[in-house]
């Protein structure tokens, strides 16, 4: 691990200003991903800004009947909140499917959204990786790509987003609240928060330099049956090969977001019109532009089967 300096921020605006003005600065809260990357010298921040003391750890009702989740709410706390369990069950289930209990006790809402890919070539500093070293190439494209993306990929990157929580947030149409160094706030729809790789896969979100996440808001509950299905190589502490976050209404309509297949949680709202027709029709539209590798072509039928299992779960509740 390379040397770095450290300070505790006293307000969100101050944290954003310090990050903007300090070369090589990073925010740190739970640190469950960042510290691992620092140990491997994949991330080498020169300065860490601790945001744990900013009071962004509350879950509050909003005026429109939704929930406002502070950026520092721990994953365990969020999954256990009775309002989340009752009205946003897909989110609680997704959180409990991620990592281990110990990590969920430390990991934060904002940190979960910002965690970086688990592509093996990103973690192997002896291999070229455009995420880690822009312009160096992508070893995954001609390498072992079983875990990696099948849609929304580019010639520069085929990595996937590892977050379970983000997939559920996408199905729920969450918004990400932020503040910048001038104290200006904005709300970013979760659909626009994560970027596809294009020619710059190292730029993973639409956050500006120094912009700090302060909360994630959920809209008024939409009802329906909430299901989260995760297919992985082992029963626990493993990232998804394919995951499905589904909110299904009694008439068969609903919302479905898929993880493990793209650089961001994958949802195609137009395809959801085909949900009442069944998983085959829906999945064909959802993955219409898929470009799998030989190693991960199995994900195409696996998405259809996982969607089918999620819809079946919903029918049985």
Tab-separated table of C-alpha atoms in Angstrom:
chain	number	residue	atom	x	y	z
A	1	UNK	CA	0.000	0.000	0.000
A	2	UNK	CA	1.339	3.422	-0.945
A	3	UNK	CA	1.531	6.262	1.555
A	4	UNK	CA	-1.416	8.649	1.826
A	5	UNK	CA	-2.634	11.510	3.967
A	6	UNK	CA	-5.939	11.494	5.834
A	7	UNK	CA	-8.518	13.898	7.232
A	8	UNK	CA	-12.067	13.831	8.607
A	9	UNK	CA	-14.603	16.051	6.837
A	10	UNK	CA	-17.041	18.077	8.940
A	11	UNK	CA	-19.740	18.732	6.319
A	12	UNK	CA	-20.764	17.283	2.933
A	13	UNK	CA	-19.865	20.503	1.119
A	14	UNK	CA	-16.460	20.616	2.797
A	15	UNK	CA	-15.816	17.004	1.825
A	16	UNK	CA	-16.697	17.753	-1.799
A	17	UNK	CA	-14.518	20.882	-1.815
A	18	UNK	CA	-11.527	19.026	-0.342
A	19	UNK	CA	-11.926	16.234	-2.908
A	20	UNK	CA	-12.140	18.733	-5.750
A	21	UNK	CA	-9.084	20.728	-4.733
A	22	UNK	CA	-6.809	17.878	-3.599
A	23	UNK	CA	-4.985	15.877	-6.236
A	24	UNK	CA	-5.559	12.137	-5.925
A	25	UNK	CA	-8.195	12.417	-3.168
A	26	UNK	CA	-10.804	9.743	-2.441
A	27	UNK	CA	-13.730	9.554	-0.039
A	28	UNK	CA	-13.702	6.701	2.456
A	29	UNK	CA	-16.545	5.371	4.623
A	30	UNK	CA	-16.831	1.601	5.156
A	31	UNK	CA	-13.796	0.994	2.954
A	32	UNK	CA	-14.808	-2.589	2.155
A	33	UNK	CA	-13.786	-2.239	-1.503
A	34	UNK	CA	-11.389	0.716	-1.500
A	35	UNK	CA	-9.023	-0.672	1.141
A	36	UNK	CA	-8.697	-3.991	-0.712
A	37	UNK	CA	-7.848	-2.118	-3.912
A	38	UNK	CA	-5.317	0.039	-2.065
A	39	UNK	CA	-3.568	-3.048	-0.685
A	40	UNK	CA	-3.198	-4.346	-4.230
A	41	UNK	CA	-2.123	-0.863	-5.445
A	42	UNK	CA	-4.933	-0.840	-7.969
A	43	UNK	CA	-6.223	2.277	-6.239
A	44	UNK	CA	-3.476	4.626	-5.058
A	45	UNK	CA	-5.146	7.703	-3.541
A	46	UNK	CA	-2.783	10.320	-2.219
A	47	UNK	CA	-5.349	11.615	0.262
A	48	UNK	CA	-8.346	10.021	2.011
A	49	UNK	CA	-11.333	12.089	3.168
A	50	UNK	CA	-13.279	10.286	5.895
A	51	UNK	CA	-17.000	11.040	5.547
A	52	UNK	CA	-18.261	8.830	8.383
A	53	UNK	CA	-19.000	11.774	10.681
A	54	UNK	CA	-21.325	13.660	8.360
A	55	UNK	CA	-24.623	12.388	9.786
A	56	UNK	CA	-25.712	10.792	6.508
A	57	UNK	CA	-26.809	7.595	8.221
A	58	UNK	CA	-30.579	8.000	8.544
A	59	UNK	CA	-33.532	6.419	6.715
A	60	UNK	CA	-36.361	8.949	6.516
A	61	UNK	CA	-39.856	9.094	5.039
A	62	UNK	CA	-40.261	11.559	2.177
A	63	UNK	CA	-43.208	13.872	1.599
A	64	UNK	CA	-44.331	11.885	-1.451
A	65	UNK	CA	-44.512	8.626	0.488
A	66	UNK	CA	-41.103	7.245	-0.439
A	67	UNK	CA	-37.887	6.780	1.521
A	68	UNK	CA	-34.676	8.782	1.696
A	69	UNK	CA	-31.692	6.577	2.518
A	70	UNK	CA	-28.587	8.376	3.761
A	71	UNK	CA	-25.360	7.630	1.921
A	72	UNK	CA	-23.788	6.187	5.077
A	73	UNK	CA	-26.615	3.816	6.017
A	74	UNK	CA	-24.984	0.409	6.407
A	75	UNK	CA	-26.223	-2.446	4.259
A	76	UNK	CA	-27.269	-4.468	7.322
A	77	UNK	CA	-29.335	-1.574	8.671
A	78	UNK	CA	-31.010	-0.939	5.333
A	79	UNK	CA	-31.893	-4.592	4.763
A	80	UNK	CA	-33.414	-4.855	8.259
A	81	UNK	CA	-35.476	-1.648	8.173
A	82	UNK	CA	-39.158	-2.590	8.467
A	83	UNK	CA	-40.228	-0.019	5.877
A	84	UNK	CA	-37.787	-1.482	3.368
A	85	UNK	CA	-38.821	-5.046	4.158
A	86	UNK	CA	-42.525	-4.184	3.820
A	87	UNK	CA	-42.597	-1.873	0.799
A	88	UNK	CA	-39.289	-2.479	-1.005
A	89	UNK	CA	-38.703	-6.161	-0.373
A	90	UNK	CA	-36.639	-6.639	-3.532
A	91	UNK	CA	-34.059	-4.245	-2.078
A	92	UNK	CA	-33.848	-6.044	1.260
A	93	UNK	CA	-33.481	-9.402	-0.510
A	94	UNK	CA	-30.781	-8.072	-2.825
A	95	UNK	CA	-28.758	-6.693	0.073
A	96	UNK	CA	-28.933	-9.978	1.971
A	97	UNK	CA	-27.725	-11.806	-1.139
A	98	UNK	CA	-24.534	-9.736	-1.203
A	99	UNK	CA	-21.214	-10.359	0.526
A	100	UNK	CA	-21.097	-11.617	4.137
A	101	UNK	CA	-22.729	-10.400	7.325
A	102	UNK	CA	-19.480	-8.810	8.486
A	103	UNK	CA	-19.090	-6.851	5.259
A	104	UNK	CA	-22.724	-5.755	5.247
A	105	UNK	CA	-22.178	-4.345	8.743
A	106	UNK	CA	-19.511	-2.003	7.337
A	107	UNK	CA	-20.562	-1.394	3.726
A	108	UNK	CA	-22.541	1.789	3.022
A	109	UNK	CA	-25.310	2.631	0.580
A	110	UNK	CA	-23.133	5.019	-1.435
A	111	UNK	CA	-20.133	2.716	-1.321
A	112	UNK	CA	-22.212	-0.162	-2.635
A	113	UNK	CA	-23.189	1.903	-5.667
A	114	UNK	CA	-19.568	2.906	-6.246
A	115	UNK	CA	-17.865	-0.476	-5.828
A	116	UNK	CA	-15.652	-1.440	-8.725
A	117	UNK	CA	-15.776	-4.472	-10.969
A	118	UNK	CA	-14.517	-7.873	-9.883
A	119	UNK	CA	-13.199	-8.687	-13.365
A	120	UNK	CA	-10.105	-10.874	-12.733
A	121	UNK	CA	-8.046	-8.862	-15.208
A	122	UNK	CA	-8.833	-5.639	-13.369
A	123	UNK	CA	-7.367	-7.240	-10.241
A	124	UNK	CA	-4.301	-8.676	-12.013
A	125	UNK	CA	-1.838	-5.805	-12.340
A	126	UNK	CA	0.306	-7.861	-14.727
A	127	UNK	CA	-2.492	-7.774	-17.315
A	128	UNK	CA	-3.633	-4.844	-19.487
A	129	UNK	CA	-6.900	-3.294	-18.309
A	130	UNK	CA	-8.463	-0.083	-19.598
A	131	UNK	CA	-10.299	0.384	-16.305
A	132	UNK	CA	-7.113	0.282	-14.279
A	133	UNK	CA	-4.771	1.815	-16.859
A	134	UNK	CA	-6.683	3.668	-19.598
A	135	UNK	CA	-5.404	2.899	-23.079
A	136	UNK	CA	-3.555	-0.262	-22.087
A	137	UNK	CA	-6.087	-2.650	-23.655
A	138	UNK	CA	-8.522	-5.272	-22.368
A	139	UNK	CA	-7.086	-8.703	-21.603
A	140	UNK	CA	-10.560	-10.051	-20.818
A	141	UNK	CA	-11.797	-9.869	-24.411
A	142	UNK	CA	-9.404	-12.586	-25.568
A	143	UNK	CA	-9.090	-14.135	-22.117
A	144	UNK	CA	-11.280	-16.020	-19.667
A	145	UNK	CA	-14.597	-14.187	-19.769
A	146	UNK	CA	-17.084	-16.556	-18.144
A	147	UNK	CA	-18.099	-14.045	-15.441
A	148	UNK	CA	-18.129	-10.991	-17.676
A	149	UNK	CA	-20.551	-8.910	-19.716
A	150	UNK	CA	-22.740	-10.000	-22.619
A	151	UNK	CA	-24.501	-6.707	-23.425
A	152	UNK	CA	-23.607	-3.018	-23.391
A	153	UNK	CA	-19.948	-3.944	-23.768
A	154	UNK	CA	-17.366	-2.281	-26.005
A	155	UNK	CA	-14.016	-2.981	-27.624
A	156	UNK	CA	-12.434	-1.359	-24.578
A	157	UNK	CA	-14.140	-3.324	-21.776
A	158	UNK	CA	-16.474	-6.253	-21.061
A	159	UNK	CA	-16.509	-5.958	-17.257
A	160	UNK	CA	-19.702	-6.186	-15.197
A	161	UNK	CA	-21.041	-4.151	-12.308
A	162	UNK	CA	-20.856	-6.306	-9.145
A	163	UNK	CA	-23.563	-4.655	-7.023
A	164	UNK	CA	-26.672	-6.589	-5.967
A	165	UNK	CA	-28.176	-3.508	-4.356
A	166	UNK	CA	-27.896	-1.442	-7.545
A	167	UNK	CA	-29.926	-4.004	-9.504
A	168	UNK	CA	-32.796	-3.686	-7.033
A	169	UNK	CA	-32.453	0.102	-7.006
A	170	UNK	CA	-32.766	0.086	-10.794
A	171	UNK	CA	-35.987	-1.942	-10.630
A	172	UNK	CA	-37.330	0.566	-8.087
A	173	UNK	CA	-36.364	3.700	-10.092
A	174	UNK	CA	-34.258	5.143	-7.283
A	175	UNK	CA	-32.538	8.537	-7.487
A	176	UNK	CA	-29.041	9.394	-6.269
A	177	UNK	CA	-28.706	12.708	-4.407
A	178	UNK	CA	-25.364	14.537	-4.477
A	179	UNK	CA	-23.641	17.738	-3.410
A	180	UNK	CA	-20.665	19.508	-4.984
A	181	UNK	CA	-17.973	21.848	-3.668
A	182	UNK	CA	-20.259	24.876	-4.072
A	183	UNK	CA	-23.039	23.274	-2.054
A	184	UNK	CA	-25.135	22.693	-5.168
A	185	UNK	CA	-27.305	19.582	-5.054
A	186	UNK	CA	-28.750	17.412	-7.774
A	187	UNK	CA	-30.691	14.178	-8.225
A	188	UNK	CA	-29.480	11.573	-10.698
A	189	UNK	CA	-31.898	8.835	-11.804
A	190	UNK	CA	-30.278	5.470	-11.093
A	191	UNK	CA	-30.749	4.629	-14.794
A	192	UNK	CA	-28.303	7.444	-15.619
A	193	UNK	CA	-25.901	7.015	-12.713
A	194	UNK	CA	-23.716	4.162	-14.020
A	195	UNK	CA	-22.128	4.520	-17.463
A	196	UNK	CA	-21.560	1.960	-20.181
A	197	UNK	CA	-17.847	1.492	-20.939
A	198	UNK	CA	-17.586	2.977	-24.432
A	199	UNK	CA	-14.037	4.211	-25.017
A	200	UNK	CA	-13.537	5.277	-21.383
A	201	UNK	CA	-14.405	2.381	-19.054
A	202	UNK	CA	-12.385	3.947	-16.229
A	203	UNK	CA	-15.143	6.591	-15.925
A	204	UNK	CA	-17.810	4.459	-14.284
A	205	UNK	CA	-20.463	6.945	-13.137
A	206	UNK	CA	-21.853	10.339	-14.101
A	207	UNK	CA	-20.502	11.951	-10.919
A	208	UNK	CA	-18.373	15.054	-11.442
A	209	UNK	CA	-14.936	15.377	-9.828
A	210	UNK	CA	-15.389	15.775	-6.089
A	211	UNK	CA	-19.154	15.290	-6.156
A	212	UNK	CA	-20.329	13.470	-3.033
A	213	UNK	CA	-23.322	11.145	-2.769
A	214	UNK	CA	-25.476	12.228	0.177
A	215	UNK	CA	-28.513	9.945	-0.177
A	216	UNK	CA	-30.522	7.597	-2.357
A	217	UNK	CA	-34.261	8.201	-2.592
A	218	UNK	CA	-36.926	5.628	-3.373
A	219	UNK	CA	-40.266	6.694	-4.852
A	220	UNK	CA	-43.656	5.817	-3.446
A	221	UNK	CA	-44.045	2.013	-3.192
A	222	UNK	CA	-45.471	0.384	-6.324
A	223	UNK	CA	-46.834	-2.695	-4.567
A	224	UNK	CA	-46.683	-6.070	-6.262
A	225	UNK	CA	-44.622	-9.120	-5.393
A	226	UNK	CA	-40.906	-8.470	-4.882
A	227	UNK	CA	-38.388	-11.156	-5.848
A	228	UNK	CA	-34.597	-11.236	-6.041
A	229	UNK	CA	-32.965	-14.253	-7.684
A	230	UNK	CA	-29.180	-14.644	-7.774
A	231	UNK	CA	-27.316	-17.386	-9.643
A	232	UNK	CA	-23.699	-17.841	-8.579
A	233	UNK	CA	-20.970	-20.450	-8.450
A	234	UNK	CA	-21.342	-21.061	-4.723
A	235	UNK	CA	-24.114	-20.495	-2.233
A	236	UNK	CA	-22.626	-17.514	-0.392
A	237	UNK	CA	-20.044	-14.753	-0.655
A	238	UNK	CA	-19.941	-14.886	-4.448
A	239	UNK	CA	-20.806	-12.359	-7.124
A	240	UNK	CA	-23.646	-13.030	-9.531
A	241	UNK	CA	-23.300	-14.827	-12.822
A	242	UNK	CA	-26.851	-13.574	-13.363
A	243	UNK	CA	-29.243	-11.873	-10.953
A	244	UNK	CA	-32.840	-10.753	-11.409
A	245	UNK	CA	-34.690	-8.081	-9.422
A	246	UNK	CA	-38.394	-8.321	-10.190
A	247	UNK	CA	-41.472	-6.434	-8.999
A	248	UNK	CA	-44.456	-8.315	-10.400
A	249	UNK	CA	-48.099	-7.219	-10.340
A	250	UNK	CA	-51.080	-9.572	-10.160
A	251	UNK	CA	-51.880	-9.062	-13.859
A	252	UNK	CA	-48.422	-10.308	-14.851
A	253	UNK	CA	-46.996	-6.871	-15.631
A	254	UNK	CA	-43.991	-5.625	-13.751
A	255	UNK	CA	-40.435	-4.359	-13.649
A	256	UNK	CA	-37.315	-6.437	-14.111
A	257	UNK	CA	-33.654	-5.445	-13.820
A	258	UNK	CA	-30.824	-7.891	-14.412
A	259	UNK	CA	-27.327	-8.004	-12.920
A	260	UNK	CA	-24.180	-9.860	-13.896
A	261	UNK	CA	-24.581	-9.150	-17.608
A	262	UNK	CA	-23.450	-5.569	-18.163
A	263	UNK	CA	-21.380	-2.633	-16.979
A	264	UNK	CA	-24.487	-1.367	-15.154
A	265	UNK	CA	-27.733	-2.895	-13.894
A	266	UNK	CA	-29.563	-3.833	-17.109
A	267	UNK	CA	-33.190	-2.850	-17.537
A	268	UNK	CA	-35.106	-2.243	-20.775
A	269	UNK	CA	-38.487	-0.734	-19.917
A	270	UNK	CA	-39.889	-1.379	-23.404
A	271	UNK	CA	-39.207	-5.091	-22.986
A	272	UNK	CA	-41.367	-5.205	-19.847
A	273	UNK	CA	-44.468	-4.972	-22.029
A	274	UNK	CA	-43.690	-8.586	-22.963
A	275	UNK	CA	-43.613	-9.876	-19.378
A	276	UNK	CA	-47.223	-11.152	-19.526
A	277	UNK	CA	-46.214	-13.163	-22.619
A	278	UNK	CA	-43.614	-15.037	-20.606
A	279	UNK	CA	-39.871	-15.049	-19.908
A	280	UNK	CA	-38.815	-16.148	-23.398
A	281	UNK	CA	-40.388	-13.192	-25.182
A	282	UNK	CA	-39.268	-10.753	-22.488
A	283	UNK	CA	-35.660	-11.996	-22.394
A	284	UNK	CA	-35.372	-11.897	-26.183
A	285	UNK	CA	-36.158	-8.172	-26.148
A	286	UNK	CA	-34.095	-7.513	-23.015
A	287	UNK	CA	-30.952	-9.010	-24.582
A	288	UNK	CA	-31.659	-8.182	-28.217
A	289	UNK	CA	-28.249	-6.534	-28.692
A	290	UNK	CA	-26.215	-9.059	-26.721
A	291	UNK	CA	-22.697	-9.878	-27.906
A	292	UNK	CA	-21.492	-12.721	-25.687
A	293	UNK	CA	-18.101	-14.384	-25.860
A	294	UNK	CA	-17.678	-18.115	-26.295
A	295	UNK	CA	-17.063	-18.407	-22.534
A	296	UNK	CA	-20.190	-16.556	-21.390
A	297	UNK	CA	-22.768	-17.314	-24.094
A	298	UNK	CA	-24.470	-19.525	-21.490
A	299	UNK	CA	-25.655	-16.342	-19.764
A	300	UNK	CA	-28.241	-15.711	-22.495
A	301	UNK	CA	-30.375	-18.788	-21.704
A	302	UNK	CA	-29.499	-18.416	-18.021
A	303	UNK	CA	-31.143	-14.976	-17.954
A	304	UNK	CA	-34.323	-16.445	-19.438
A	305	UNK	CA	-34.365	-19.282	-16.901
A	306	UNK	CA	-33.648	-16.971	-13.964
A	307	UNK	CA	-36.412	-14.589	-15.055
A	308	UNK	CA	-38.738	-17.596	-15.353
A	309	UNK	CA	-37.810	-18.705	-11.829
A	310	UNK	CA	-38.391	-15.188	-10.464
A	311	UNK	CA	-41.806	-14.960	-12.138
A	312	UNK	CA	-42.692	-18.376	-10.802
A	313	UNK	CA	-41.668	-17.281	-7.293
A	314	UNK	CA	-43.954	-14.271	-7.653
A	315	UNK	CA	-46.918	-16.388	-8.759
A	316	UNK	CA	-46.541	-18.629	-5.720
A	317	UNK	CA	-46.658	-15.776	-3.192
